[in-house]
Each structure stands twice: as structure tokens, then as C-alpha cells.
Coordinates of C-alpha atoms in Angstrom, one line a residue:
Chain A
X1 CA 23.1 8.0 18.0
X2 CA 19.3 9.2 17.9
X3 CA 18.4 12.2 20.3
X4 CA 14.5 12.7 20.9
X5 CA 13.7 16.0 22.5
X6 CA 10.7 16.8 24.0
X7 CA 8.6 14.8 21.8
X8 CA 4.8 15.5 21.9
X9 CA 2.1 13.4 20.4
X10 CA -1.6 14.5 20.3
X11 CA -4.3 12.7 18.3
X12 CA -7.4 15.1 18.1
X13 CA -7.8 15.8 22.0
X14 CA -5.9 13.1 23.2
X15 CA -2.0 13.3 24.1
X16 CA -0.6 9.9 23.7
X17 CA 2.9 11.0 24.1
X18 CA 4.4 13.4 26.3
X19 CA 6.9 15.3 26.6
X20 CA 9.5 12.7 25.7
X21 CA 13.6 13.2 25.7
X22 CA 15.9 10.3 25.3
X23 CA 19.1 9.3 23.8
X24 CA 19.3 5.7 22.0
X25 CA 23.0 4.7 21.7
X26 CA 25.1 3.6 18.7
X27 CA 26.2 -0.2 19.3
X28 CA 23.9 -0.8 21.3
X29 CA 20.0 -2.5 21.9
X30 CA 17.9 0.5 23.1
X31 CA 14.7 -1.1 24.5
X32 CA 11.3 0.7 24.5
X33 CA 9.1 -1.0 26.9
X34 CA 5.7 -0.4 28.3
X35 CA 1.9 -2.0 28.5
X36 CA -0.1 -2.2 25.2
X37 CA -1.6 1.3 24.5
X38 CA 1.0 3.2 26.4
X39 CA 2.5 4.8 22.7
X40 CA 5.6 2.6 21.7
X41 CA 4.6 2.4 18.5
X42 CA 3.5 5.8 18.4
X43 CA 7.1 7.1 19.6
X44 CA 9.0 4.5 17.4
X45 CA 6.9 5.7 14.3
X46 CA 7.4 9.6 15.1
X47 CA 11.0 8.9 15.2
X48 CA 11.1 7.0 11.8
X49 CA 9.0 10.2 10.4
X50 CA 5.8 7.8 9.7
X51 CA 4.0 10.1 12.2
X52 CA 4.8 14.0 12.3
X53 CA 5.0 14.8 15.9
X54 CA 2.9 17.7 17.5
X55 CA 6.0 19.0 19.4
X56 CA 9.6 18.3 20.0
X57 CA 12.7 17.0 17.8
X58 CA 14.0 14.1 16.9
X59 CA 18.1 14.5 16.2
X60 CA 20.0 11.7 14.0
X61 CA 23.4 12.3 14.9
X62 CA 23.4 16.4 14.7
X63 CA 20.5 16.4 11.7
X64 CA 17.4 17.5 13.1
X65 CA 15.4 15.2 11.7
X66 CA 11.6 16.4 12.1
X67 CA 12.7 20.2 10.8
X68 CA 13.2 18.1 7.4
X69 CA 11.3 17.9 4.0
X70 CA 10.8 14.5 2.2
X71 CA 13.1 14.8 -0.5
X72 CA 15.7 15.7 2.5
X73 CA 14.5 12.7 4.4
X74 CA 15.6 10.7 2.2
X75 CA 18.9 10.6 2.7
X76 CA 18.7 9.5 6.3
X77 CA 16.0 7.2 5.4
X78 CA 18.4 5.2 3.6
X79 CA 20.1 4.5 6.3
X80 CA 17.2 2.8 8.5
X81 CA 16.0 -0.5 8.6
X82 CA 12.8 -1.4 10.0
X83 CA 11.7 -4.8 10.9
X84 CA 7.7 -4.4 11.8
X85 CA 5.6 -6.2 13.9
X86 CA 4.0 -8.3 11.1
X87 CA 6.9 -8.2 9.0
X88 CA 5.2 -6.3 6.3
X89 CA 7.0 -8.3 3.6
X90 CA 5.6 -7.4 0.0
X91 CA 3.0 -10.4 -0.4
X92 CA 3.7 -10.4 -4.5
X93 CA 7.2 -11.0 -4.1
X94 CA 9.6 -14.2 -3.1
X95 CA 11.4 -13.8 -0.4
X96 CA 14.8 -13.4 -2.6
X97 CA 12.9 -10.4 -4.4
X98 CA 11.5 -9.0 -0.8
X99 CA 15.1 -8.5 0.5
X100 CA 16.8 -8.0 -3.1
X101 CA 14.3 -5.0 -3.4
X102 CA 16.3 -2.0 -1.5
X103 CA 19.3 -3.2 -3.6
X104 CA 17.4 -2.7 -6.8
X105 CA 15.7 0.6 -5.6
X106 CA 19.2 2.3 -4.1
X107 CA 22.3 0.5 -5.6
X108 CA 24.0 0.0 -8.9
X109 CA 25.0 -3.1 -8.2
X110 CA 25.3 -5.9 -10.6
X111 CA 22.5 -8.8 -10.6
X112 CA 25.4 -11.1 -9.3
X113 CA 26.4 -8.7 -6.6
X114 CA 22.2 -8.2 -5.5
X115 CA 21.7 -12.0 -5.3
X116 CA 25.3 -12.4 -3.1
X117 CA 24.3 -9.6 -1.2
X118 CA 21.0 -11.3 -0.3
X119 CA 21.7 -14.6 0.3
X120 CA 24.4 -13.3 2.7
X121 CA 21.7 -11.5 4.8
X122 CA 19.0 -14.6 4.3
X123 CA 22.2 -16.8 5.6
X124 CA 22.6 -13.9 8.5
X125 CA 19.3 -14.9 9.8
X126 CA 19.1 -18.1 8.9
X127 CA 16.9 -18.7 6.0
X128 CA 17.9 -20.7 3.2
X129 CA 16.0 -22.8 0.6
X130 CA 13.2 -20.2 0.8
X131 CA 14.4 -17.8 -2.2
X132 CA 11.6 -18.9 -4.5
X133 CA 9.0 -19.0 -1.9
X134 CA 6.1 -16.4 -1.5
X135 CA 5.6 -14.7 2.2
X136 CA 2.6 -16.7 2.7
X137 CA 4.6 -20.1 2.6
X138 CA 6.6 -19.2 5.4
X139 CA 6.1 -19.3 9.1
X140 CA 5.8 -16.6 11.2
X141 CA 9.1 -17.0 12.7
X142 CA 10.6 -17.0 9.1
X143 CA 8.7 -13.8 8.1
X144 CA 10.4 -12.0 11.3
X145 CA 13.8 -13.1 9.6
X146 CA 12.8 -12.5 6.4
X147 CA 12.1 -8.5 7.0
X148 CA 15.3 -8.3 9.5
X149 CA 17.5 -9.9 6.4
X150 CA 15.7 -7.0 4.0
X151 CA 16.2 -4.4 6.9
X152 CA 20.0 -4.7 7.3
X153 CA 20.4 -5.5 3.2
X154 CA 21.5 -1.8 2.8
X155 CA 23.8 -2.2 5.5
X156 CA 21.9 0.6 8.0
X157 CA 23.4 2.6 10.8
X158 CA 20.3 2.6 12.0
X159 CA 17.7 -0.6 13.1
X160 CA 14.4 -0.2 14.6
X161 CA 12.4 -3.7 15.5
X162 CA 8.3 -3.0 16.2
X163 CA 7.9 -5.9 18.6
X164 CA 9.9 -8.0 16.6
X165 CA 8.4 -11.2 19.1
X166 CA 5.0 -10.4 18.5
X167 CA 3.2 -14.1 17.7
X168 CA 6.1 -15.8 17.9
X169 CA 7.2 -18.8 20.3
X170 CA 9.7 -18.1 23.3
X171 CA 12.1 -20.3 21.3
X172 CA 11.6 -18.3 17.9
X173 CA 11.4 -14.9 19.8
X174 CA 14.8 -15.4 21.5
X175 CA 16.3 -16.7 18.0
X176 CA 15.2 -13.5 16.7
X177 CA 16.5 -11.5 19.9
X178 CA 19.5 -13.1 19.8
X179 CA 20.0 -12.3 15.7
X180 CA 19.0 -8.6 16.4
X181 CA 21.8 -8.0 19.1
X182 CA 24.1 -9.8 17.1
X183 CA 23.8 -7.8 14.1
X184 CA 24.1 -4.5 16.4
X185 CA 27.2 -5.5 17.6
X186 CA 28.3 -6.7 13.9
X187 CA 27.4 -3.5 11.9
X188 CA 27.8 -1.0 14.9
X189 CA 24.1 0.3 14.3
X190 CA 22.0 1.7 16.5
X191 CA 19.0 -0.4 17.3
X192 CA 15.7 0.5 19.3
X193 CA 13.6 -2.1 19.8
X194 CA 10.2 -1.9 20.6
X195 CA 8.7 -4.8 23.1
X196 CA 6.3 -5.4 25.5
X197 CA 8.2 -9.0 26.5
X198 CA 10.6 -9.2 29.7
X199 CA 12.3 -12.3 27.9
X200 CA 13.5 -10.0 25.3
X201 CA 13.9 -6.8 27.9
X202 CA 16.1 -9.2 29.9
X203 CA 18.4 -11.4 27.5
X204 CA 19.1 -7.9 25.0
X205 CA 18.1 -4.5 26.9
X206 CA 21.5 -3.1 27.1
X207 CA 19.3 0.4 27.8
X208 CA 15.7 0.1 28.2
X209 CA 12.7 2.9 28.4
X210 CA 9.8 2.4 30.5
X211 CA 6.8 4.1 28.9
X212 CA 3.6 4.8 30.9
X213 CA 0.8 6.5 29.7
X214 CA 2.5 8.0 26.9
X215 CA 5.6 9.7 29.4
X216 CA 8.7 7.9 30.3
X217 CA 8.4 7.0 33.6
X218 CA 11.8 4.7 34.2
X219 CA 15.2 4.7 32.2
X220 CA 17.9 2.1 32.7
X221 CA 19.3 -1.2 31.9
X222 CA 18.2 -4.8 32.9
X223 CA 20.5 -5.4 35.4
X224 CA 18.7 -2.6 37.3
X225 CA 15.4 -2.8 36.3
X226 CA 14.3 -5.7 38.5
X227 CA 15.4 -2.8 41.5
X228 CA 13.8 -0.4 41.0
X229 CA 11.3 1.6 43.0
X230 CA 9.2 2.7 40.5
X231 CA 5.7 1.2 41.0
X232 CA 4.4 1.4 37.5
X233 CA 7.7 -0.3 36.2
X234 CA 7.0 -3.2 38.9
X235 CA 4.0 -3.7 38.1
X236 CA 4.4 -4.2 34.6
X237 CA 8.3 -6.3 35.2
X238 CA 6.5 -8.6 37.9
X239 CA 2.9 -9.1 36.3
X240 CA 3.3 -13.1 36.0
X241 CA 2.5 -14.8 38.8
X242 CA 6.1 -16.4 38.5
X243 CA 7.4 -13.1 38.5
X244 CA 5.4 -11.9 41.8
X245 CA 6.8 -15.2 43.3
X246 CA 10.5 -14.1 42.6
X247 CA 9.9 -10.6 44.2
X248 CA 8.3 -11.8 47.0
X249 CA 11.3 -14.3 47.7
X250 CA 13.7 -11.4 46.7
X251 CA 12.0 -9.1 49.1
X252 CA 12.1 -11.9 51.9
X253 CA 15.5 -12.3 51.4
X254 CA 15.9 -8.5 51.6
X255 CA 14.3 -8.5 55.4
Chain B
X1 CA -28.8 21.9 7.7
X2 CA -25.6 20.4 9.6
X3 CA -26.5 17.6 7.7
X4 CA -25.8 19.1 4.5
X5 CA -22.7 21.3 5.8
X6 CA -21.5 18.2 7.0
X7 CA -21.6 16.3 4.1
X8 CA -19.9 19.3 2.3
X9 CA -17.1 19.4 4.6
X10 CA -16.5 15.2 4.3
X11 CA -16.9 16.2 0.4
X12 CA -14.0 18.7 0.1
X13 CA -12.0 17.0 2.6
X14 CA -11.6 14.0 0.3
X15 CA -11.3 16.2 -2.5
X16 CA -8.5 17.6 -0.9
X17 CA -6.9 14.6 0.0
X18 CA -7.6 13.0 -3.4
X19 CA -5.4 16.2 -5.1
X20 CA -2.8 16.0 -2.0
X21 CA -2.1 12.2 -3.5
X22 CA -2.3 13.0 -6.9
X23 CA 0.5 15.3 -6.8
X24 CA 2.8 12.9 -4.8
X25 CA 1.5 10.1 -7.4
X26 CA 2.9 12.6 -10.6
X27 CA 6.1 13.0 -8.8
X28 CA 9.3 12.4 -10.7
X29 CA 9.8 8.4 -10.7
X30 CA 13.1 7.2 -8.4
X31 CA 14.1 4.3 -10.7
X32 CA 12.7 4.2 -14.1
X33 CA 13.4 0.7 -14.6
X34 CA 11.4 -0.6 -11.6
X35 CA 8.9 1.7 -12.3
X36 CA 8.5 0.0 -16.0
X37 CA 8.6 -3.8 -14.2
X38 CA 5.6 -2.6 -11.9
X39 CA 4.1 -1.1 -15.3
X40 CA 4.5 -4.7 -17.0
X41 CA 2.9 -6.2 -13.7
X42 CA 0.1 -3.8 -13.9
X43 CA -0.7 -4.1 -17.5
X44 CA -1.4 -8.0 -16.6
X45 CA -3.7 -7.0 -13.6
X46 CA -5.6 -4.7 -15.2
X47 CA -5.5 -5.6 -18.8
X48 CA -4.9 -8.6 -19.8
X49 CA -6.8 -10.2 -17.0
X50 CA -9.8 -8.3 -17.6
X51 CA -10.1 -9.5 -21.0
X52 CA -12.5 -12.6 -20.8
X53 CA -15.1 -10.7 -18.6
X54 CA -14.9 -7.4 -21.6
X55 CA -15.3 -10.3 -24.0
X56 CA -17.7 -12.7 -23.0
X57 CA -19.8 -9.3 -22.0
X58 CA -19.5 -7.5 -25.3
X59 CA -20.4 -10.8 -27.5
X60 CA -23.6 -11.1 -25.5
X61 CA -24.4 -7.7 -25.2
X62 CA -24.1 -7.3 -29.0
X63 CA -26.1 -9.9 -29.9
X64 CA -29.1 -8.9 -27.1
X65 CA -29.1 -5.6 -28.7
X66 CA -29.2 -6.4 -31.9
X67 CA -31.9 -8.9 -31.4
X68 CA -34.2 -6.6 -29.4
X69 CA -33.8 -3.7 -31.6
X70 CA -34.7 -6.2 -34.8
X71 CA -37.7 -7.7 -32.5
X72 CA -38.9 -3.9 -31.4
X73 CA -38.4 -2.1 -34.9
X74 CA -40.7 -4.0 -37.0
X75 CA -42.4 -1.8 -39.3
X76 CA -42.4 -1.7 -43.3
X77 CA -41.7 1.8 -42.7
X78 CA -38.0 1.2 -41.2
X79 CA -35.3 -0.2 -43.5
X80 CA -33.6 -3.7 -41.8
X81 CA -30.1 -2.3 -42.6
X82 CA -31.1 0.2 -39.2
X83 CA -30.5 -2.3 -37.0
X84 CA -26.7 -3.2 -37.9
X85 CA -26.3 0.4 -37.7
X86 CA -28.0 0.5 -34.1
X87 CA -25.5 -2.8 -32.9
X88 CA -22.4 -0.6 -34.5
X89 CA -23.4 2.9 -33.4
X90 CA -24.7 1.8 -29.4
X91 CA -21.6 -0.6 -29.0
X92 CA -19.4 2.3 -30.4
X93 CA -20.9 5.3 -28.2
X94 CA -22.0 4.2 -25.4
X95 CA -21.8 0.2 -24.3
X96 CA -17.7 -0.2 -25.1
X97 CA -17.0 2.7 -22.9
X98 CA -19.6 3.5 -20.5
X99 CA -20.7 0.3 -19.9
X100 CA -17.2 -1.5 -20.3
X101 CA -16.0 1.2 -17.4
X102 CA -18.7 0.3 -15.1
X103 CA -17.8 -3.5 -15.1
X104 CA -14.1 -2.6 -15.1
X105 CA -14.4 0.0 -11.9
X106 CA -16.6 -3.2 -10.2
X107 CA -13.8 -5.6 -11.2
X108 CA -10.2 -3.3 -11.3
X109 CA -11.4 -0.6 -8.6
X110 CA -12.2 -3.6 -6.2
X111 CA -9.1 -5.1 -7.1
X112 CA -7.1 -1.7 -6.7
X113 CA -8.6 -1.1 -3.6
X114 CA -8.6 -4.1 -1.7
X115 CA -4.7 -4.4 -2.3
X116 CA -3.5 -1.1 -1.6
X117 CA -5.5 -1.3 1.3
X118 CA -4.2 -4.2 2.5
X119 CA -0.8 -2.8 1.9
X120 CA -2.1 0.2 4.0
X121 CA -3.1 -1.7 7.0
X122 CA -0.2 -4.6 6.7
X123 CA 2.5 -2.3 6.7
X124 CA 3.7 -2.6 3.8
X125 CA 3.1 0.9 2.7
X126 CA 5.1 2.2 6.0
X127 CA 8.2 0.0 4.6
X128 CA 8.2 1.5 1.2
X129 CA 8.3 4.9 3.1
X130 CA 10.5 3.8 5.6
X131 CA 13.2 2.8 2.6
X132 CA 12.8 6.3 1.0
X133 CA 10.6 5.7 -1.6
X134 CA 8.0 7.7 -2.6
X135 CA 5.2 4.7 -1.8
X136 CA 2.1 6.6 -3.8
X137 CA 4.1 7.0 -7.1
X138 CA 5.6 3.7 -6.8
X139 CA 2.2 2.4 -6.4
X140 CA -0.3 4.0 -8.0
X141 CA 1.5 5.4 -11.1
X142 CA 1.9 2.6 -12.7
X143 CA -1.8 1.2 -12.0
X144 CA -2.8 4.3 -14.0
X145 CA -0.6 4.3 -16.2
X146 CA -1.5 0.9 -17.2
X147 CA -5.2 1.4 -16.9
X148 CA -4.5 4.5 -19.7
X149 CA -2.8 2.4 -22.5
X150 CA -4.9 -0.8 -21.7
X151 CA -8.7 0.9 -21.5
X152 CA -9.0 2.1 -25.0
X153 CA -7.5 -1.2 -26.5
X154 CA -10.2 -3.3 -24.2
X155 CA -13.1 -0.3 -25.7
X156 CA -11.7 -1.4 -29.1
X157 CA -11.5 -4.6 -28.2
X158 CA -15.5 -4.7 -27.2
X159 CA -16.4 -2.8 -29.9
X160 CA -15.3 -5.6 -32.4
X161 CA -16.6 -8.1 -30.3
X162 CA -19.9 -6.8 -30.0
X163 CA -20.8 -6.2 -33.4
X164 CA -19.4 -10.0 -34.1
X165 CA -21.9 -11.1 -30.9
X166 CA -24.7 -9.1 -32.9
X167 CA -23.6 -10.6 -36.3
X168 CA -23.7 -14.0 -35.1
X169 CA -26.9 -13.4 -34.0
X170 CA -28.4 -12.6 -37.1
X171 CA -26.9 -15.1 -38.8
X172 CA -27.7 -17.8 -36.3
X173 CA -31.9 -16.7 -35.8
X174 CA -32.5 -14.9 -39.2
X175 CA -34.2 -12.2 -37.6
X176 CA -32.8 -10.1 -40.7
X177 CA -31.2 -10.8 -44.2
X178 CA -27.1 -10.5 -43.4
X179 CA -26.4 -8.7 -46.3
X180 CA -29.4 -6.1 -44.8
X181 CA -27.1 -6.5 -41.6
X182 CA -23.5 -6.1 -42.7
X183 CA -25.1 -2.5 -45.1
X184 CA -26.1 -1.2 -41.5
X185 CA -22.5 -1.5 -40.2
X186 CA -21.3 0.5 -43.2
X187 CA -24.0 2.6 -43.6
X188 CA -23.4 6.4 -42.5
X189 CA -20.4 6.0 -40.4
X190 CA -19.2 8.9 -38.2
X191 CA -15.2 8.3 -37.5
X192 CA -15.3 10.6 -35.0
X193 CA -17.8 8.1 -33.1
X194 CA -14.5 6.0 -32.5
X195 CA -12.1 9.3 -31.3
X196 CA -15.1 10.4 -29.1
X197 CA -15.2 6.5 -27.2
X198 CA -11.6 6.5 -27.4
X199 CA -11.4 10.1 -25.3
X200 CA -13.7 9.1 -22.9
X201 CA -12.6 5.7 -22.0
X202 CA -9.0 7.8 -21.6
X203 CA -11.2 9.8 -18.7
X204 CA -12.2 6.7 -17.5
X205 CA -9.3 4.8 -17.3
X206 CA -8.3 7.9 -15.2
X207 CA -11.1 7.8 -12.4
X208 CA -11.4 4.4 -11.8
X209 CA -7.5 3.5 -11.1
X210 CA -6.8 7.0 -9.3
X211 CA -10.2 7.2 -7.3
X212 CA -10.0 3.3 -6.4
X213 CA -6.2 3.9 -5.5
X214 CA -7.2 6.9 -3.0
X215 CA -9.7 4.9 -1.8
X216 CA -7.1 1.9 -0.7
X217 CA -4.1 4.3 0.0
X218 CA -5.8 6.2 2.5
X219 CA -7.4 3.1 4.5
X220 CA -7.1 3.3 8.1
X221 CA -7.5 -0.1 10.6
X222 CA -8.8 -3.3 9.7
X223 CA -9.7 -5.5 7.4
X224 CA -13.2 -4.5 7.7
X225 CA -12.1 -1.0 6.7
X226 CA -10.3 -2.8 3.9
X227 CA -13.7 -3.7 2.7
X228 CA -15.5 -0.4 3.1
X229 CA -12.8 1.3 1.1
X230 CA -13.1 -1.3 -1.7
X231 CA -17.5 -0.7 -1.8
X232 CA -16.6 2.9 -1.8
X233 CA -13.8 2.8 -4.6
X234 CA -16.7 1.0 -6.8
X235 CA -19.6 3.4 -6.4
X236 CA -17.4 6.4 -6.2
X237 CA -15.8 5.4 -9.4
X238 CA -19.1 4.6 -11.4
X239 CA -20.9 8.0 -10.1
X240 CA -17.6 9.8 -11.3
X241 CA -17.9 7.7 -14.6
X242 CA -21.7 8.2 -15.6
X243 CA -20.8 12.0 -14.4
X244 CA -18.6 12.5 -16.5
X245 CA -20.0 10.4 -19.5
X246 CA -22.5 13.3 -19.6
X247 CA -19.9 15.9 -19.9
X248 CA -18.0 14.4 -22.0
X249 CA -20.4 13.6 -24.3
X250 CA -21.9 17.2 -24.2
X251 CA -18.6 18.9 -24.9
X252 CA -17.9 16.3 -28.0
X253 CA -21.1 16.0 -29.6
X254 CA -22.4 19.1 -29.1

């Protein structure tokens, strides 16, 4: 389980997060959702540590995790896997060596037992025959399952997704949702994902988080969030035209 | 007024940054072994691939200086032997290192730069940190590492190959007897010429891969800033290297 408390984010004069508390379960897909510019990334990176917050904590399990130094860190970092928005797959390595490379860095594991280990997480996510083959011979799509494959090679209790369906087809994207609830349900992790697409908020947002303007402004799941009240969060749910046709019948229907 | 106090502060500020990497960069490595691949990988960046660019460079230089010093000394009063002794002693003190270190921060700095930036601004710096790993050592240690052990041999390297350059030009125009020639390169040797080109193409090797890796670490945005950072790795490196070609040579040959 991760705990946020109060978190505070202020670039020069301007607060980008505010004053943020939330609880991201184990087991399940904890969604962070909001318009471009309203500080998911911000809040997913100040969780991770990539950005020191201004205020507040960030607890994983019972360690406070902003009150420690980077040799400390460590420990916990080990235990995270990140997939980022453009993958950020090392562009010198294969793709075998891109997701063998944790295993080299943190295990003693035999050669035999990395390459088993890997080609069990490329089969995870479906990528095979691509061993040998550079990040910029892949699609997209592939790079996405590339970085999840090197993100749960360690075997993490924790998985955080920076808008894992960013440039990606709806057929890719929900592949790739589909792939990161299943592997939150398979190693019992605790996943926040970071997305700006309903598709996503609606097939795998077991709890979701509604940032606007750098405060939460909803907190739920997705079986409520087409109810509620909040105009900010309809706004954003229904901005498709399709959408504002659904919620005007819904509403009609309603009356 | 500002404008000078402003410049001072942007001045110190990177200062302080630059020392604020370095001592992450000399942290204790996490995994020898990958650190020593990365080494390996690094020596063949920065070495071996710059060694047709040192070559082809020294062998003309050579031979252009020995030609114009044979084609400006002509007096009775000036012994021909002088001008092997110019080819040796200016490829020995001053071209192999200095100039050698300004083509390598144009063609390694650039390099350094450009890909650590576009590590920066990809991400792929924020994964190494995410995983634990202590992204500036991993990174740049190795790069300067590599850039000490392989910047003296390419100094060496240029030296030979420019004296050859200016051999073969003697021997190909005549502009001097080759016997007059080959007496020059013998004649009044200083060994110490060699330690003192060796030292400061050890300096060298230094600024060029550390400032061009600050330069790339610290790049914020785009690829446009990806660029920037690389122009600035190259001009900051040279002004560092003619800098402290000065010092150096004042504290060694003084």
C-alpha cells in the first residue's frame, strides 16, 4: 500500500500540486486521472522520489519514504517498476539486454536463470522473436511491452504506468491495459497508473483520482464515476461528443 | 552592473552543480563488473573511434608544419636539422595535446553531450534512478574513465604520426636533405617534453568528458535543448582546455 499525505508541489512561484492525501491499494489498479497540465506526472514522479516534494509525505507501507536519503532509498526502489510514457528503453541495448539489465544490476543469478527470467516476462507481455532487436526496430506498442516486461523483471510490489497508452492505438492501449491489470492481480502489486484516457479509466480503474489544477477534486471507482456531481470530473468524463450524447440520454432517462 | 552580477551568479551556479555531480559521479560503483562492460563500451566511443580523425589530422598537420617552417626559415645562418627539431618539438608540446583536445572536445564532447542528453529528456535517466542505481556514476564514470587511459595513447599516437606526416614530406618535396631532417628529431631532446604532454592531455581528458557529461546530464526539455547543451559542452570544454593549457604549461615549464 502507498499513503501520500499532504503532498505539496511548488515550482518557483507556481503550486502545481496541492495539498494531496490519498491511499493507492495493494492488488489493485489505482488510477490517476485528470486534463493534460493538471500535475499527474508531477504527483506520480514525487511519489517515485524523481521530484522532492515542497511539503507532505509519501508512506510505502509504514516507511516514510520522502524523510529518506539515497543510499536508504534504495532499498525500496528496488521494489518499483516503472513503465514511462515513452518507454525510456536504453536505445544501445536489445531488447533481451533492456529487460535482462535489473537482473544483472541486483541479482546473482546465473546467465541461464537471467535469460529464463526474461523471456518469461517478454512471453508475459507478449513479445517474442524480438531478443536481438534494438528499441528503435520495434513499434510503439512493443516498446510499451518492452518497459512493462523490464518493470516487473525484478518481480516489484510496486508498479507505476506514466500514461502507459500515450500514442498508442485503442486496440494496443487496451492490450497493454489489459496486461497491466493482469499482472496486478498476478504478483499482488500495487499499481498506480497514470492516464488521461476514459478507455483505460473504465475497462481497469478499480480506484481512480481525479486531479484538477494540481488538487484532487474526485476519488472513486468507475462504476461511480459516470454519477457523479462533480462538474470538473464531468467535464473531463463526458468531453467527446459521444460521451455528451450518453449523458444527455442518461439524464433524459433520469426525468 | 546586473549584467555582470548576473553572469556571476549563472557562473557559480554551474559551478556548483558541476561539483554536486562530480561527487555523485566518484561514488563507490554498485556492480563492478557492469561498470567495466560500460568501460569496454566507452573505450570504443571515445577511443578507438576517434582514431582516424587524430590520424589523418596529425599526418597532415606534421607535414604543413614542417613544410612551412622549411619554406619560412631560409637563411644560411640557420642549420636545416632546425626544422626536424621544430616538426618533433611543436607536435610534442603543443599540437598532440592542445590541438588533439580541441578536435576531441568538438568530436567526443558533442558525442557525450548529445547522448546523455537524450537520455535526460527520453527518460532513460529517470529509469536508471527509478531501479536504484546511482544513474551519474553509471554514466559518466566510465566516459571518464575511458577518456583518461585513451587520451594520452591518441597524444602518443599523434605525436608519431605527425613527425611521420612531416618526414614524408621531406622526403617526398626535398625541401631539406633527410639525413639534415632525421639529426633534428634527435637533436637536443628534452624527455620531459613527453611527461609534460602526457600530464596535460591527463587534464584534458578530464574537462572534456566531465564538462560535456554535465552539460548532457543536466539537460532540461527538448531536443532543441539537447542541441544547446551539446554547443555549450564544446565551447565550454575548449575555453577550459586552452585555460588550462596556460597553467599547465606555466607550472611545468617554468
Amino acid at each position: 500500500m502507498i499513503r501520500v499525505e499532504h503532498l505539496t508541489k511548488v515550482f518557483d512561484d507556481k503550486i502545481v500540486l496541492e495539498d494531496i492525501s490519498c491511499t493507492f491499494e495493494k492488488g489493485k489498479t489505482n488510477l490517476i486521472i485528470g486534463q493534460s497540465g493538471s500535475g499527474k506526472t508531477v504527483l506520480l514522479k514525487s511519489i517515485v522520489g524523481l521530484i522532492q516534494p515542497t511539503k507532505g509525505d509519501v508512506y510505502f507501507g509504514e516507511v516514510n519514504f520522502t524523510k529518506l536519503n539515497f543510499i536508504q532509498k534504495k532499498d525500496i526502489r528496488k521494489k518499483i517498476g516503472m513503465l514511462f510514457q515513452g518507454a525510456a528503453l536504453f536505445d544501445s541495448a536489445t531488447v533481451e539486454e533492456n529487460v535482462m539489465f535489473p537482473l544483472h544490476m541486483f541479482t546473482t543469478m546465473s546467465d541461464e536463470e537471467k535469460i529464463e527470467r526474461t523471456n518469461f516476462c517478454l512471453e508475459r507481455v507478449n513479445v517474442t522473436s524480438a531478443n536481438n532487436l534494438y528499441p528503435s526496430e520495434i513499434s510503439g506498442g512493443m516498446k510499451k511491452r518492452v518497459a512493462l516486461a523490464r518493470a516487473i523483471v525484478l518481480n516489484p510490489e510496486y508498479l507505476f504506468c506514466d500514461e502507459p497508452n500515450s500514442g498508442l492505438d485503442p486496440q494496443t492501449s487496451i492490450l497493454i491495459d489489459e496486461l497491466i491489470q493482469d499482472i496486478t492481480k498476478e504478483f499482488n502489486t500495487t499499481t498506480i497508473v497514470n492516464t488521461h484516457d476514459m478507455n483505460s479509466v473504465m475497462g481497469i480503474g478499480e480506484k481512480v483520482m481525479f486531479i484538477h489544477n494540481g488538487r484532487k477534486a474526485w476519488e472513486g471507482d468507475n462504476k461511480d464515476i459516470l454519477y457523479s456531481d462533480n462538474e470538473e470530473l464531468n467535464q473531463f468524463v463526458f468531453a467527446n461528443q459521444m460521451a455528451q450524447e450518453l449523458r444527455k440520454a442518461r439524464a433524459g432517462r433520469n426525468t | 552592473m546586473p549584467y555582470i552580477s548576473g553572469n556571476m551568479n549563472n557562473l557559480l551556479y554551474h559551478f556548483g552543480n558541476y561539483f554536486i555531480l562530480m561527487t555523485k559521479v566518484f561514488a563507490k560503483p554498485e556492480k563492478k563488473r557492469i561498470y567495466y562492460h560500460q568501460f569496454l563500451q566507452e573505450l570504443n566511443n571515445i577511443g578507438v573511434s576517434s582514431l582516424g580523425i587524430v590520424l589523418i589530422i596529425s599526418l597532415f598537420m606534421g607535414s604543413v608544419v614542417t613544410l612551412q617552417t622549411a619554406y619560412n626559415t631560409e637563411s644560411p645562418f640557420l642549420p636545416k636539422y632546425l626544422i626536424g627539431l621544430g616538426c618533433r618539438d611543436s607536435m610534442i608540446l603543443e599540437f598532440s595535446s592542445t590541438m588533439i583536445a580541441l578536435i576531441m572536445a568538438g568530436k567526443v564532447g558533442s558525442n557525450i553531450a548529445s547522448e546523455l542528453g537524450t537520455m535526460r529528456i527520453t527518460e532513460q535517466i529517470d529509469a536508471l534512478e527509478i531501479m536504484g542505481i546511482n544513474s551519474a556514476s553509471f554514466l559518466i564514470l566510465p566516459k571518464i574513465i575511458a577518456s583518461l587511459f585513451f587520451f594520452p595513447l591518441l597524444t602518443l599516437i599523434s605525436i608519431i604520426t605527425g613527425i611521420f606526416g612531416g618526414w614524408l614530406s621531406v622526403v617526398f618535396t626535398g625541401v631539406i636533405p633527410v639525413p639534415d631532417f632525421n639529426y633534428g628529431l634527435q637533436y637536443a631532446f628534452n624527455p620531459f617534453f613527453v611527461t609534460y604532454t602526457l600530464i596535460k592531455s591527463l587534464f584534458f581528458a578530464y574537462i572534456i568528458s566531465s564538462v560535456s557529461s554535465y552539460y548532457g546530464y543536466t539537460v532540461e526539455g527538448g531536443a532543441l535543448e539537447v542541441g544547446r547543451a551539446s554547443t555549450k559542452a564544446v565551447v565550454y570544454s575548449s575555453i577550459n582546455v586552452l585555460l588550462f593549457n596556460v597553467i599547465l604549461t606555466q607550472l611545468l615549464l617554468s
